[in-house]
Amino acid sequence: MLLSSIIHHTRGDFVRRLIAIALPITLQSIMFSSRGLVDVLMLGQLGEADIAAVGVASRAMFVTTIMLVGVTTGGALLTAQYWGAGDRQGVRESTALTWLVSTLFALLTIVFFVSFPAQIMGVTTDSQEVISLGVEYIVITSFSMLAVSCVSSMAVGLRAMHKPGLSTFFSGIGILSNVFLNWVLIFGNLGFPALGIKGAAIATVLSGAIEVATLFGYLYFSKHLLAFKFGDIKAAATVEKVVRFLKLSLPTTFNFLAWAGGLFAYHAIMGQSGVQGLAALSVDAC
């Protein structure tokens, strides 16, 4: 019975629709987590300390990125419900609320990274060179969390509407921009000064801004359903709706945080082996 049911539901249109939705989501998830890898690989020519510093900082940033993705799960559930019910205004308002809440969380993470960068780096290593390089990288890169919140909030809305490929396309633009800007700013090409690890951090922030600008530009110029306005934010930002959103989001957020936090703890423990070990672990972890 079970086997026949599985075969029945894995024929024709179902499989095609599943692949059409799952493949773009998978690709975007890979791109979300690959920015740190891009920086580590492109900084590999500079030295072990740079690799180790970026590896630690990227792992810390990964924790907050996963947290923001968890926060948006509440929006994903609400948007899917409204979309299934044919409530277009509800879709727009839930997207606006997702953006608002995730952006507030992103601002909190920025404050945390800017306030305690040395302490975060110091958890994994006692090398002052690695800590110094990592502090410079993590303070600048922390501002990319705003881009993560913006892209994630729109991505869950597009997924609920069965159009995940759109946000994946613009994430691809963000990754390509990151690679190009790294090439320019890390190594000093096209007349720019060679900034090393600082250049990688700036490239991460700028590529995130490019991704947000192109995605939001497309949505607003095409007058897409998800192109919310201030009135939608105001209508969605009620105590009742925010509490409902958080009840849906927080369990997943804590679950994601526990997993990502465990990975960072592993990085911190293994990082005590020294700069060389930390550099090797950074490449492997990213």
mmCIF file of C-alpha atoms in Angstrom:
data_model
loop_
_atom_site.group_PDB
_atom_site.id
_atom_site.type_symbol
_atom_site.label_atom_id
_atom_site.label_comp_id
_atom_site.label_asym_id
_atom_site.label_seq_id
_atom_site.Cartn_x
_atom_site.Cartn_y
_atom_site.Cartn_z
ATOM 1 C CA MET A 1 0.000 0.000 0.000
ATOM 2 C CA LEU A 2 2.727 2.417 0.995
ATOM 3 C CA LEU A 3 4.839 1.570 -2.049
ATOM 4 C CA SER A 4 1.930 1.990 -4.458
ATOM 5 C CA SER A 5 1.070 5.328 -2.845
ATOM 6 C CA ILE A 6 4.661 6.525 -3.256
ATOM 7 C CA ILE A 7 4.729 5.445 -6.907
ATOM 8 C CA HIS A 8 1.376 7.124 -7.529
ATOM 9 C CA HIS A 9 2.550 10.434 -6.080
ATOM 10 C CA THR A 10 5.922 10.441 -7.811
ATOM 11 C CA ARG A 11 4.693 10.455 -11.378
ATOM 12 C CA GLY A 12 4.474 13.130 -14.016
ATOM 13 C CA ASP A 13 3.585 16.632 -12.895
ATOM 14 C CA PHE A 14 4.365 16.036 -9.234
ATOM 15 C CA VAL A 15 8.005 15.173 -9.880
ATOM 16 C CA ARG A 16 8.440 18.057 -12.305
ATOM 17 C CA ARG A 17 6.915 20.537 -9.858
ATOM 18 C CA LEU A 18 8.990 19.126 -7.003
ATOM 19 C CA ILE A 19 12.221 19.539 -8.956
ATOM 20 C CA ALA A 20 11.208 23.004 -10.175
ATOM 21 C CA ILE A 21 10.789 24.141 -6.561
ATOM 22 C CA ALA A 22 13.471 22.102 -4.781
ATOM 23 C CA LEU A 23 16.376 22.646 -7.181
ATOM 24 C CA PRO A 24 16.415 26.487 -7.016
ATOM 25 C CA ILE A 25 16.033 26.367 -3.223
ATOM 26 C CA THR A 26 18.971 23.960 -2.980
ATOM 27 C CA LEU A 27 21.116 26.135 -5.231
ATOM 28 C CA GLN A 28 20.300 29.260 -3.245
ATOM 29 C CA SER A 29 21.133 27.510 0.033
ATOM 30 C CA ILE A 30 24.507 26.531 -1.412
ATOM 31 C CA MET A 31 25.139 30.112 -2.523
ATOM 32 C CA PHE A 32 24.113 31.467 0.884
ATOM 33 C CA SER A 33 26.812 29.399 2.577
ATOM 34 C CA SER A 34 29.500 29.732 -0.101
ATOM 35 C CA ARG A 35 30.508 33.380 0.376
ATOM 36 C CA GLY A 36 32.857 32.477 3.192
ATOM 37 C CA LEU A 37 34.379 29.747 1.031
ATOM 38 C CA VAL A 38 34.948 32.256 -1.788
ATOM 39 C CA ASP A 39 36.827 34.562 0.586
ATOM 40 C CA VAL A 40 38.891 31.720 2.086
ATOM 41 C CA LEU A 41 39.914 30.372 -1.319
ATOM 42 C CA MET A 42 40.778 33.777 -2.775
ATOM 43 C CA LEU A 43 42.735 34.789 0.325
ATOM 44 C CA GLY A 44 44.657 31.513 0.223
ATOM 45 C CA GLN A 45 47.450 33.187 -1.718
ATOM 46 C CA LEU A 46 48.113 35.693 1.067
ATOM 47 C CA GLY A 47 48.937 33.519 4.068
ATOM 48 C CA GLU A 48 47.771 31.123 6.766
ATOM 49 C CA ALA A 49 46.810 33.868 9.210
ATOM 50 C CA ASP A 50 44.438 35.450 6.672
ATOM 51 C CA ILE A 51 42.803 32.099 5.944
ATOM 52 C CA ALA A 52 42.453 31.297 9.641
ATOM 53 C CA ALA A 53 40.990 34.724 10.437
ATOM 54 C CA VAL A 54 38.423 34.601 7.636
ATOM 55 C CA GLY A 55 37.550 31.008 8.500
ATOM 56 C CA VAL A 56 36.751 31.873 12.114
ATOM 57 C CA ALA A 57 34.868 35.046 11.197
ATOM 58 C CA SER A 58 32.914 33.276 8.456
ATOM 59 C CA ARG A 59 31.900 30.527 10.853
ATOM 60 C CA ALA A 60 30.612 33.142 13.315
ATOM 61 C CA MET A 61 28.757 34.896 10.500
ATOM 62 C CA PHE A 62 27.312 31.553 9.435
ATOM 63 C CA VAL A 63 25.709 31.187 12.863
ATOM 64 C CA THR A 64 23.882 34.501 12.499
ATOM 65 C CA THR A 65 22.980 33.796 8.874
ATOM 66 C CA ILE A 66 21.350 30.526 9.917
ATOM 67 C CA MET A 67 19.582 32.385 12.722
ATOM 68 C CA LEU A 68 18.115 34.879 10.240
ATOM 69 C CA VAL A 69 16.993 32.054 7.968
ATOM 70 C CA GLY A 70 15.265 30.515 10.987
ATOM 71 C CA VAL A 71 13.545 33.812 11.768
ATOM 72 C CA THR A 72 12.053 33.923 8.274
ATOM 73 C CA THR A 73 10.415 30.496 8.656
ATOM 74 C CA GLY A 74 7.450 32.127 10.366
ATOM 75 C CA GLY A 75 7.004 34.341 7.338
ATOM 76 C CA ALA A 76 7.256 31.331 5.045
ATOM 77 C CA LEU A 77 4.404 29.576 6.853
ATOM 78 C CA LEU A 78 2.184 32.655 6.954
ATOM 79 C CA THR A 79 2.834 33.595 3.333
ATOM 80 C CA ALA A 80 2.093 30.053 2.154
ATOM 81 C CA GLN A 81 -1.209 30.094 4.050
ATOM 82 C CA TYR A 82 -2.249 33.436 2.568
ATOM 83 C CA TRP A 83 -1.153 32.418 -0.922
ATOM 84 C CA GLY A 84 -3.112 29.164 -0.703
ATOM 85 C CA ALA A 85 -6.188 31.095 0.428
ATOM 86 C CA GLY A 86 -5.837 33.595 -2.417
ATOM 87 C CA ASP A 87 -5.329 36.497 0.018
ATOM 88 C CA ARG A 88 -2.976 38.779 -1.926
ATOM 89 C CA GLN A 89 -2.975 41.505 0.717
ATOM 90 C CA GLY A 90 -2.105 38.923 3.360
ATOM 91 C CA VAL A 91 0.826 37.743 1.239
ATOM 92 C CA ARG A 92 2.159 41.279 0.961
ATOM 93 C CA GLU A 93 1.709 42.051 4.653
ATOM 94 C CA SER A 94 3.317 38.796 5.804
ATOM 95 C CA THR A 95 6.291 39.527 3.543
ATOM 96 C CA ALA A 96 6.551 43.018 5.016
ATOM 97 C CA LEU A 97 6.422 41.594 8.544
ATOM 98 C CA THR A 98 9.068 38.994 7.695
ATOM 99 C CA TRP A 99 11.340 41.737 6.375
ATOM 100 C CA LEU A 100 10.747 43.926 9.437
ATOM 101 C CA VAL A 101 11.420 41.236 12.049
ATOM 102 C CA SER A 102 14.423 39.745 10.247
ATOM 103 C CA THR A 103 15.928 43.212 9.759
ATOM 104 C CA LEU A 104 15.587 43.952 13.476
ATOM 105 C CA PHE A 105 17.369 40.683 14.257
ATOM 106 C CA ALA A 106 20.046 41.588 11.686
ATOM 107 C CA LEU A 107 20.621 44.938 13.395
ATOM 108 C CA LEU A 108 21.060 43.152 16.730
ATOM 109 C CA THR A 109 23.702 40.867 15.220
ATOM 110 C CA ILE A 110 25.536 43.875 13.768
ATOM 111 C CA VAL A 111 25.618 45.530 17.190
ATOM 112 C CA PHE A 112 26.929 42.272 18.685
ATOM 113 C CA PHE A 113 29.705 41.821 16.105
ATOM 114 C CA VAL A 114 30.775 45.465 16.211
ATOM 115 C CA SER A 115 30.804 45.490 20.021
ATOM 116 C CA PHE A 116 32.621 42.197 20.690
ATOM 117 C CA PRO A 117 34.735 41.261 17.633
ATOM 118 C CA ALA A 118 37.929 40.524 19.582
ATOM 119 C CA GLN A 119 36.077 38.364 22.095
ATOM 120 C CA ILE A 120 34.448 36.338 19.297
ATOM 121 C CA MET A 121 37.781 35.748 17.592
ATOM 122 C CA GLY A 122 39.462 35.015 20.914
ATOM 123 C CA VAL A 123 37.159 32.057 21.537
ATOM 124 C CA THR A 124 38.929 30.076 18.808
ATOM 125 C CA THR A 125 42.550 31.255 18.948
ATOM 126 C CA ASP A 126 45.096 33.097 21.068
ATOM 127 C CA SER A 127 47.087 34.281 18.036
ATOM 128 C CA GLN A 128 47.050 38.074 18.127
ATOM 129 C CA GLU A 129 47.703 38.248 14.389
ATOM 130 C CA VAL A 130 44.673 36.101 13.588
ATOM 131 C CA ILE A 131 42.528 37.997 16.083
ATOM 132 C CA SER A 132 43.590 41.369 14.654
ATOM 133 C CA LEU A 133 42.870 40.303 11.071
ATOM 134 C CA GLY A 134 39.587 38.683 12.068
ATOM 135 C CA VAL A 135 38.388 41.758 13.948
ATOM 136 C CA GLU A 136 38.882 43.903 10.860
ATOM 137 C CA TYR A 137 37.029 41.376 8.708
ATOM 138 C CA ILE A 138 34.139 40.624 11.044
ATOM 139 C CA VAL A 139 33.305 44.257 11.851
ATOM 140 C CA ILE A 140 32.991 45.185 8.177
ATOM 141 C CA THR A 141 31.291 41.964 7.067
ATOM 142 C CA SER A 142 28.690 42.161 9.834
ATOM 143 C CA PHE A 143 26.831 44.793 7.816
ATOM 144 C CA SER A 144 26.123 42.159 5.163
ATOM 145 C CA MET A 145 23.586 40.710 7.611
ATOM 146 C CA LEU A 146 21.181 43.403 6.421
ATOM 147 C CA ALA A 147 21.444 41.970 2.916
ATOM 148 C CA VAL A 148 20.854 38.465 4.273
ATOM 149 C CA SER A 149 17.675 39.594 6.044
ATOM 150 C CA CYS A 150 16.353 41.381 2.946
ATOM 151 C CA VAL A 151 17.077 38.533 0.543
ATOM 152 C CA SER A 152 15.825 35.829 2.920
ATOM 153 C CA SER A 153 12.534 37.602 3.592
ATOM 154 C CA MET A 154 11.827 37.936 -0.127
ATOM 155 C CA ALA A 155 13.056 34.408 -0.864
ATOM 156 C CA VAL A 156 10.523 32.772 1.469
ATOM 157 C CA GLY A 157 7.734 34.788 -0.136
ATOM 158 C CA LEU A 158 8.774 33.741 -3.621
ATOM 159 C CA ARG A 159 9.034 30.117 -2.515
ATOM 160 C CA ALA A 160 5.508 30.255 -1.105
ATOM 161 C CA MET A 161 4.369 31.482 -4.525
ATOM 162 C CA HIS A 162 6.247 28.582 -6.192
ATOM 163 C CA LYS A 163 8.761 30.956 -7.792
ATOM 164 C CA PRO A 164 12.028 30.188 -5.982
ATOM 165 C CA GLY A 165 14.099 30.500 -9.153
ATOM 166 C CA LEU A 166 13.729 34.278 -9.115
ATOM 167 C CA SER A 167 15.558 34.824 -5.829
ATOM 168 C CA THR A 168 18.101 32.147 -6.785
ATOM 169 C CA PHE A 169 18.919 34.077 -9.958
ATOM 170 C CA PHE A 170 19.683 37.236 -8.006
ATOM 171 C CA SER A 171 21.699 35.267 -5.441
ATOM 172 C CA GLY A 172 23.796 34.113 -8.383
ATOM 173 C CA ILE A 173 24.368 37.755 -9.278
ATOM 174 C CA GLY A 174 25.484 38.344 -5.691
ATOM 175 C CA ILE A 175 27.998 35.479 -5.769
ATOM 176 C CA LEU A 176 29.459 36.543 -9.128
ATOM 177 C CA SER A 177 29.720 40.120 -7.832
ATOM 178 C CA ASN A 178 31.516 38.842 -4.744
ATOM 179 C CA VAL A 179 34.085 36.931 -6.804
ATOM 180 C CA PHE A 180 34.703 39.905 -9.095
ATOM 181 C CA LEU A 181 34.959 42.439 -6.265
ATOM 182 C CA ASN A 182 37.273 40.104 -4.343
ATOM 183 C CA TRP A 183 39.545 39.942 -7.382
ATOM 184 C CA VAL A 184 39.559 43.735 -7.588
ATOM 185 C CA LEU A 185 39.894 44.619 -3.906
ATOM 186 C CA ILE A 186 41.970 41.767 -2.459
ATOM 187 C CA PHE A 187 44.681 41.845 -5.113
ATOM 188 C CA GLY A 188 44.435 45.489 -6.220
ATOM 189 C CA ASN A 189 43.274 45.096 -9.820
ATOM 190 C CA LEU A 190 41.770 47.742 -12.137
ATOM 191 C CA GLY A 191 43.733 50.492 -10.425
ATOM 192 C CA PHE A 192 42.415 49.803 -6.918
ATOM 193 C CA PRO A 193 44.796 49.337 -3.971
ATOM 194 C CA ALA A 194 45.421 45.779 -2.747
ATOM 195 C CA LEU A 195 43.449 45.614 0.505
ATOM 196 C CA GLY A 196 43.841 41.936 1.359
ATOM 197 C CA ILE A 197 41.445 40.693 4.007
ATOM 198 C CA LYS A 198 39.838 44.126 4.338
ATOM 199 C CA GLY A 199 39.113 44.048 0.610
ATOM 200 C CA ALA A 200 37.392 40.669 0.997
ATOM 201 C CA ALA A 201 35.181 42.093 3.736
ATOM 202 C CA ILE A 202 34.264 45.155 1.684
ATOM 203 C CA ALA A 203 33.544 42.934 -1.330
ATOM 204 C CA THR A 204 31.168 40.810 0.753
ATOM 205 C CA VAL A 205 29.192 43.858 1.869
ATOM 206 C CA LEU A 206 29.105 45.421 -1.603
ATOM 207 C CA SER A 207 28.061 42.187 -3.316
ATOM 208 C CA GLY A 208 25.252 41.802 -0.788
ATOM 209 C CA ALA A 209 24.123 45.347 -1.542
ATOM 210 C CA ILE A 210 24.182 44.579 -5.271
ATOM 211 C CA GLU A 211 22.076 41.466 -4.720
ATOM 212 C CA VAL A 212 19.503 43.391 -2.679
ATOM 213 C CA ALA A 213 19.405 46.315 -5.125
ATOM 214 C CA THR A 214 18.875 44.087 -8.167
ATOM 215 C CA LEU A 215 16.277 41.860 -6.463
ATOM 216 C CA PHE A 216 14.262 44.698 -4.943
ATOM 217 C CA GLY A 217 14.688 46.776 -8.096
ATOM 218 C CA TYR A 218 13.170 44.000 -10.191
ATOM 219 C CA LEU A 219 10.296 43.408 -7.752
ATOM 220 C CA TYR A 220 9.365 47.071 -7.477
ATOM 221 C CA PHE A 221 9.823 48.031 -11.119
ATOM 222 C CA SER A 222 7.736 45.034 -12.193
ATOM 223 C CA LYS A 223 5.145 45.865 -9.499
ATOM 224 C CA HIS A 224 5.407 42.355 -8.095
ATOM 225 C CA LEU A 225 2.935 41.206 -5.459
ATOM 226 C CA LEU A 226 5.737 41.046 -2.864
ATOM 227 C CA ALA A 227 6.733 44.682 -3.442
ATOM 228 C CA PHE A 228 5.305 45.864 -0.124
ATOM 229 C CA LYS A 229 4.916 49.501 0.868
ATOM 230 C CA PHE A 230 5.100 51.398 4.137
ATOM 231 C CA GLY A 231 1.363 50.932 4.636
ATOM 232 C CA ASP A 232 1.821 47.156 4.500
ATOM 233 C CA ILE A 233 4.533 47.321 7.166
ATOM 234 C CA LYS A 234 2.317 49.472 9.366
ATOM 235 C CA ALA A 235 -0.650 47.116 8.939
ATOM 236 C CA ALA A 236 1.468 44.052 9.712
ATOM 237 C CA ALA A 237 3.390 45.452 12.688
ATOM 238 C CA THR A 238 0.707 44.885 15.314
ATOM 239 C CA VAL A 239 1.404 43.154 18.617
ATOM 240 C CA GLU A 240 -0.936 40.288 17.764
ATOM 241 C CA LYS A 241 0.659 39.618 14.367
ATOM 242 C CA VAL A 242 4.215 39.952 15.654
ATOM 243 C CA VAL A 243 3.534 37.522 18.523
ATOM 244 C CA ARG A 244 1.989 35.040 16.096
ATOM 245 C CA PHE A 245 5.007 35.413 13.816
ATOM 246 C CA LEU A 246 7.478 34.831 16.649
ATOM 247 C CA LYS A 247 5.583 31.773 17.903
ATOM 248 C CA LEU A 248 6.074 30.229 14.481
ATOM 249 C CA SER A 249 9.666 31.405 13.996
ATOM 250 C CA LEU A 250 11.413 31.076 17.340
ATOM 251 C CA PRO A 251 11.322 27.263 17.720
ATOM 252 C CA THR A 252 12.996 26.822 14.328
ATOM 253 C CA THR A 253 15.373 29.698 15.036
ATOM 254 C CA PHE A 254 16.590 28.103 18.280
ATOM 255 C CA ASN A 255 16.923 24.751 16.537
ATOM 256 C CA PHE A 256 19.044 26.284 13.776
ATOM 257 C CA LEU A 257 21.092 28.225 16.327
ATOM 258 C CA ALA A 258 21.855 25.072 18.307
ATOM 259 C CA TRP A 259 23.114 23.322 15.170
ATOM 260 C CA ALA A 260 25.184 26.245 13.860
ATOM 261 C CA GLY A 261 26.440 27.048 17.352
ATOM 262 C CA GLY A 262 27.643 23.467 17.688
ATOM 263 C CA LEU A 263 29.643 23.827 14.481
ATOM 264 C CA PHE A 264 31.230 27.021 15.800
ATOM 265 C CA ALA A 265 32.054 25.296 19.093
ATOM 266 C CA TYR A 266 33.748 22.476 17.170
ATOM 267 C CA HIS A 267 35.711 25.104 15.229
ATOM 268 C CA ALA A 268 36.709 26.769 18.503
ATOM 269 C CA ILE A 269 37.885 23.516 20.090
ATOM 270 C CA MET A 270 39.848 22.308 17.085
ATOM 271 C CA GLY A 271 41.252 25.793 16.543
ATOM 272 C CA GLN A 272 43.361 25.454 19.678
ATOM 273 C CA SER A 273 45.815 23.360 17.642
ATOM 274 C CA GLY A 274 47.412 26.540 16.277
ATOM 275 C CA VAL A 275 47.250 28.839 13.263
ATOM 276 C CA GLN A 276 48.144 26.109 10.769
ATOM 277 C CA GLY A 277 45.480 23.781 12.108
ATOM 278 C CA LEU A 278 42.947 26.597 12.199
ATOM 279 C CA ALA A 279 43.724 27.517 8.590
ATOM 280 C CA ALA A 280 43.289 23.911 7.472
ATOM 281 C CA LEU A 281 40.066 23.621 9.453
ATOM 282 C CA SER A 282 38.794 26.875 7.936
ATOM 283 C CA VAL A 283 39.116 25.529 4.401
ATOM 284 C CA ASP A 284 37.476 22.244 5.390
ATOM 285 C CA ALA A 285 34.659 23.902 7.365
ATOM 286 C CA CYS A 286 33.738 26.389 4.664
#
